[in-house]
Amino acid sequence: IYGARNGKMLVVFIDDLNMASVDRYGTQEPVALLLTLLDHGFMFSRAKDLSQKVIKSLQCIVASSTPGNGRTSVDTRFVSRFNVLGLTEPDYEELFTIFDIIIKSRLSEFDHSIKECTSKLTEATIRVFQSVRENLAPTPSKFHYIYNLKDISRVCEGICSVQPENVKNVFMLVRLWYHEISRVFFDRLVAEEDRRDAHARAENIALQLFPESAMRSLREEIVFGDFENVLERITVGADDARMYCDLGDFAKIRMIFSEVLRCYNDANDTKLTLSLFDMSLSHLVRLMRILKTPRGHALLIGIGGSGKRSLTKLASFANGFGLFELNLTRGYKESNFRDDLKELYLKLSVGPTVFLFSDCQIVDESFLEYVNNILCTGIHPGLFSSDEKEKICILFREQARDLSDEIDNASDALWQLFLETCRSNIHIVLAMSPSGDKLRLRCRKFPGFVSACTIDWFLPWPNDALEQVAATTLKGETNLFRSVGIDQVLRQVVSTHELALVTANHYLAATQRSYSITPKHFLDFIRCFKEHLYGNTNKVNASIKRLNGGLAKLNEVAINVDRMKVELKLKKEIVDSKTRDVEEILRATSLKTAIAMQSNEEASLKEAAMEEQAKKIIVEKHRADSSLMEALPAIEAASEALNNIRREDLQELKSFNNPPLQVKIVCQMCAVFRPTGEKLDDSWVDCRKILGNAKLLDLLKAYPKDNITEKMYRSCTKILTENERHEITVENLGTVSKAGAGLLVWVLAILRYYEVLKHVEPLRETVKSMENAQVKTEAELLQLRELLGRLQSELNNLDGAYVD
């Protein structure tokens, strides 16, 4: 069971009851559901269990428009449950009284001439309102031709937004009035004929009521706005009173917004490329007017590429408002949309923000219900949960104190202040396309799109606008059109676009199928034209460069050929001379080659002979060394015996005045070999000199054995032979003197070495002679090789000369 709090009654107001469409059974499902609730007091849950939900303490108040013009009749059974009150529209006198009071109270401080015209101003506004309602009735293609008292209020709001210093006479007042009725009543018109007729009727009314001022006022361009000082506010942060005043013509506005556009592109990574022709400026002025209005919302209707989103971004930037757009991703659905709306409301609590919502972002039709509720009531019911509301109230409490000193800290009061702040800060701009029936059906289902928004219909671009856009896009490329001129190219581009539009109309008439040619197609056409122009120009330039390069090469080749002919004649003479030189070189080469070959053969023979002789030398030398090796053991034994002799033993022998005979004989044999290098005889006195030499043992060990002469050998053997009877042996002498025995061993070893050396010496002489012959042969071979080297060098020089 559901219901209001105890002691309370829940009153539900349902507007636009006849908006529900009739199904094929002739019923209206929402009305049937409400009828069930009123008759039985309950509804069934849409969950699987279909549980019954009883609702108590409920009272309904419904509102419905008069049937007709696309509005259906409400089921009479449902109407029978209510007390029906018919509300007639106020007549002219009532409307005049209401709005005349409003205008007079606001213009009471203005000039006296202006205050006298307030009644005429009210009358003119009401007459224009009645005129458009009578002559511009809604149709399926003009479904938004719906005018009500809100439109008169918007005209009055615009008139009341000026200050006395900005409207000083009736002339300026008439311009202001005509500007406001044009924005409110005429901007939504889709046909040029409707606009022409509506403006004609409005001008007639103005001429009737303001004959002196209307003629001159309506002859000039009329543009009002509050952005005269927008550049100072954007660039240096200067204070801007935002005075709503007459800005003259579009030339001044174009200068202002050209700088604003430059500032926008400097401040944002995503650049805007806009051509500010008169039509785009008029739409931009309308957007600026809507956004400056409290709770002002806009419905921009135009085919793709008309500039709706770009102009909205620029207008938001110029007003200093934030911009919020949906960022669609794969799988984007209603829950994501709710999260984005929550983020939007947090931004709204901080400052004014423009919510730009286009038809290409309508992933689910349920999104439109959220937008419609925000337009009508400021928020979609159930968007925030209770916990989220509490968090928002906590965050908003400090800001609420700045907004109001008398604010209640209760959550309900904070929440209501939060909603009012967000509703005041939000400006919704709906960018829709009129193609097909979607927009008509959506506006029928969601009436807030028409009733809560100021409609601005984007008409097709005129020819001058197309030329300006093309000129802006092709700006800086005039050097590519030197042969035809940029003006002719622009006319051809516009003519091509017009031809496409005519062809699309013929296609529609012939096949009953529409093909939309949008401004975006025109921009794509310009872009493709520019790309192809660049590409083909680059190809042509490359071909020209290549051909010029070829011609330059041909000219260079012709010059080189003439030069080479002269050089060839000179070089032929040189070649003839060189040919003679080469023949001479060849003869010399042949001669030297023969000499080199002969010398090479001689060198080869000598080298073979040298190798054979070297082998013989090695054999003979080996024989001599082998024979000589027979004496080495005796020499080694002598050296060992000398090692066993002590210097004291020698000194002992020296001290003998009459030594033993064997010792004396041994010392005489030592004296024969002259170990000290002195020439001595074999007397004992000279022997004592030898024994007295301190280096005797070292001299004996290092004795030059190869220097022994035949005379020494014979003298020594003679002494041995003469004293055989004394048995001079090592064993016998060892018993007499150890030193004498060692000296005897040395003498015998020397004699044995000489005997071997005497036998080996012929062999050594032979080897020596053979080695000398070998050296001589090597010298001859070296000379031959040097000769061959010189010959080869000469041959190489001749070959080089021949090659040169």
CSV table of N, CA, C and O in Angstrom, one decimal, residues 23 62 80 104 124 162 180 192 206 234 237 444 568 613 615 649 732 767:
chain,number,residue,atom,x,y,z
A,23,ASP,N,-4.0,3.7,-30.0
A,23,ASP,CA,-3.5,2.4,-30.7
A,23,ASP,C,-4.5,1.9,-31.7
A,23,ASP,O,-5.6,2.5,-31.9
A,62,VAL,N,-5.8,17.1,-14.0
A,62,VAL,CA,-5.2,16.9,-15.4
A,62,VAL,C,-5.5,18.1,-16.2
A,62,VAL,O,-6.5,18.9,-15.9
A,80,SER,N,-15.2,11.5,-17.6
A,80,SER,CA,-16.4,11.4,-16.7
A,80,SER,C,-16.0,11.3,-15.2
A,80,SER,O,-16.9,11.6,-14.4
A,104,LYS,N,4.7,49.0,-19.3
A,104,LYS,CA,4.7,50.4,-18.7
A,104,LYS,C,5.5,50.4,-17.5
A,104,LYS,O,6.2,51.4,-17.2
A,124,ALA,N,0.9,46.4,-30.8
A,124,ALA,CA,1.6,45.8,-32.0
A,124,ALA,C,2.0,44.4,-31.7
A,124,ALA,O,1.9,43.5,-32.6
A,162,VAL,N,16.3,46.0,-21.7
A,162,VAL,CA,17.2,47.2,-22.1
A,162,VAL,C,17.2,48.2,-21.0
A,162,VAL,O,16.3,48.2,-20.1
A,180,GLU,N,12.8,41.7,-31.4
A,180,GLU,CA,12.3,40.7,-30.5
A,180,GLU,C,11.2,39.9,-31.1
A,180,GLU,O,11.1,38.6,-30.9
A,192,GLU,N,10.5,30.1,-46.9
A,192,GLU,CA,10.8,31.4,-47.2
A,192,GLU,C,9.6,32.3,-47.5
A,192,GLU,O,9.5,33.4,-47.1
A,206,ALA,N,3.6,47.8,-37.9
A,206,ALA,CA,4.5,48.8,-37.4
A,206,ALA,C,4.2,50.1,-38.1
A,206,ALA,O,4.3,51.2,-37.5
A,234,ILE,N,36.8,38.6,-22.1
A,234,ILE,CA,37.4,37.3,-22.4
A,234,ILE,C,38.9,37.4,-22.3
A,234,ILE,O,39.6,36.6,-21.6
A,237,GLY,N,39.6,40.0,-18.7
A,237,GLY,CA,38.8,39.8,-17.5
A,237,GLY,C,38.2,41.1,-17.0
A,237,GLY,O,37.9,41.2,-15.8
A,444,ARG,N,6.1,15.8,-30.6
A,444,ARG,CA,4.7,15.4,-30.2
A,444,ARG,C,4.7,14.7,-28.9
A,444,ARG,O,3.8,14.9,-28.1
A,568,LEU,N,88.1,14.7,-78.5
A,568,LEU,CA,88.4,13.4,-79.1
A,568,LEU,C,89.4,13.6,-80.2
A,568,LEU,O,90.4,12.8,-80.4
A,613,GLN,N,124.7,-28.7,-52.3
A,613,GLN,CA,126.0,-28.4,-51.5
A,613,GLN,C,125.7,-28.3,-50.0
A,613,GLN,O,126.5,-28.7,-49.2
A,615,LYS,N,123.5,-29.8,-48.3
A,615,LYS,CA,123.3,-31.2,-47.8
A,615,LYS,C,124.7,-31.8,-47.5
A,615,LYS,O,124.9,-32.5,-46.5
A,649,ASP,N,146.9,-27.0,-2.7
A,649,ASP,CA,147.8,-28.0,-3.2
A,649,ASP,C,148.8,-27.4,-4.2
A,649,ASP,O,150.0,-27.8,-4.2
A,732,ASN,N,150.1,-43.6,-10.5
A,732,ASN,CA,151.3,-43.4,-9.8
A,732,ASN,C,151.5,-42.0,-9.2
A,732,ASN,O,152.0,-41.8,-8.1
A,767,VAL,N,134.9,-28.7,-44.8
A,767,VAL,CA,133.6,-28.0,-44.5
A,767,VAL,C,133.7,-26.5,-44.7
A,767,VAL,O,132.8,-25.9,-45.2
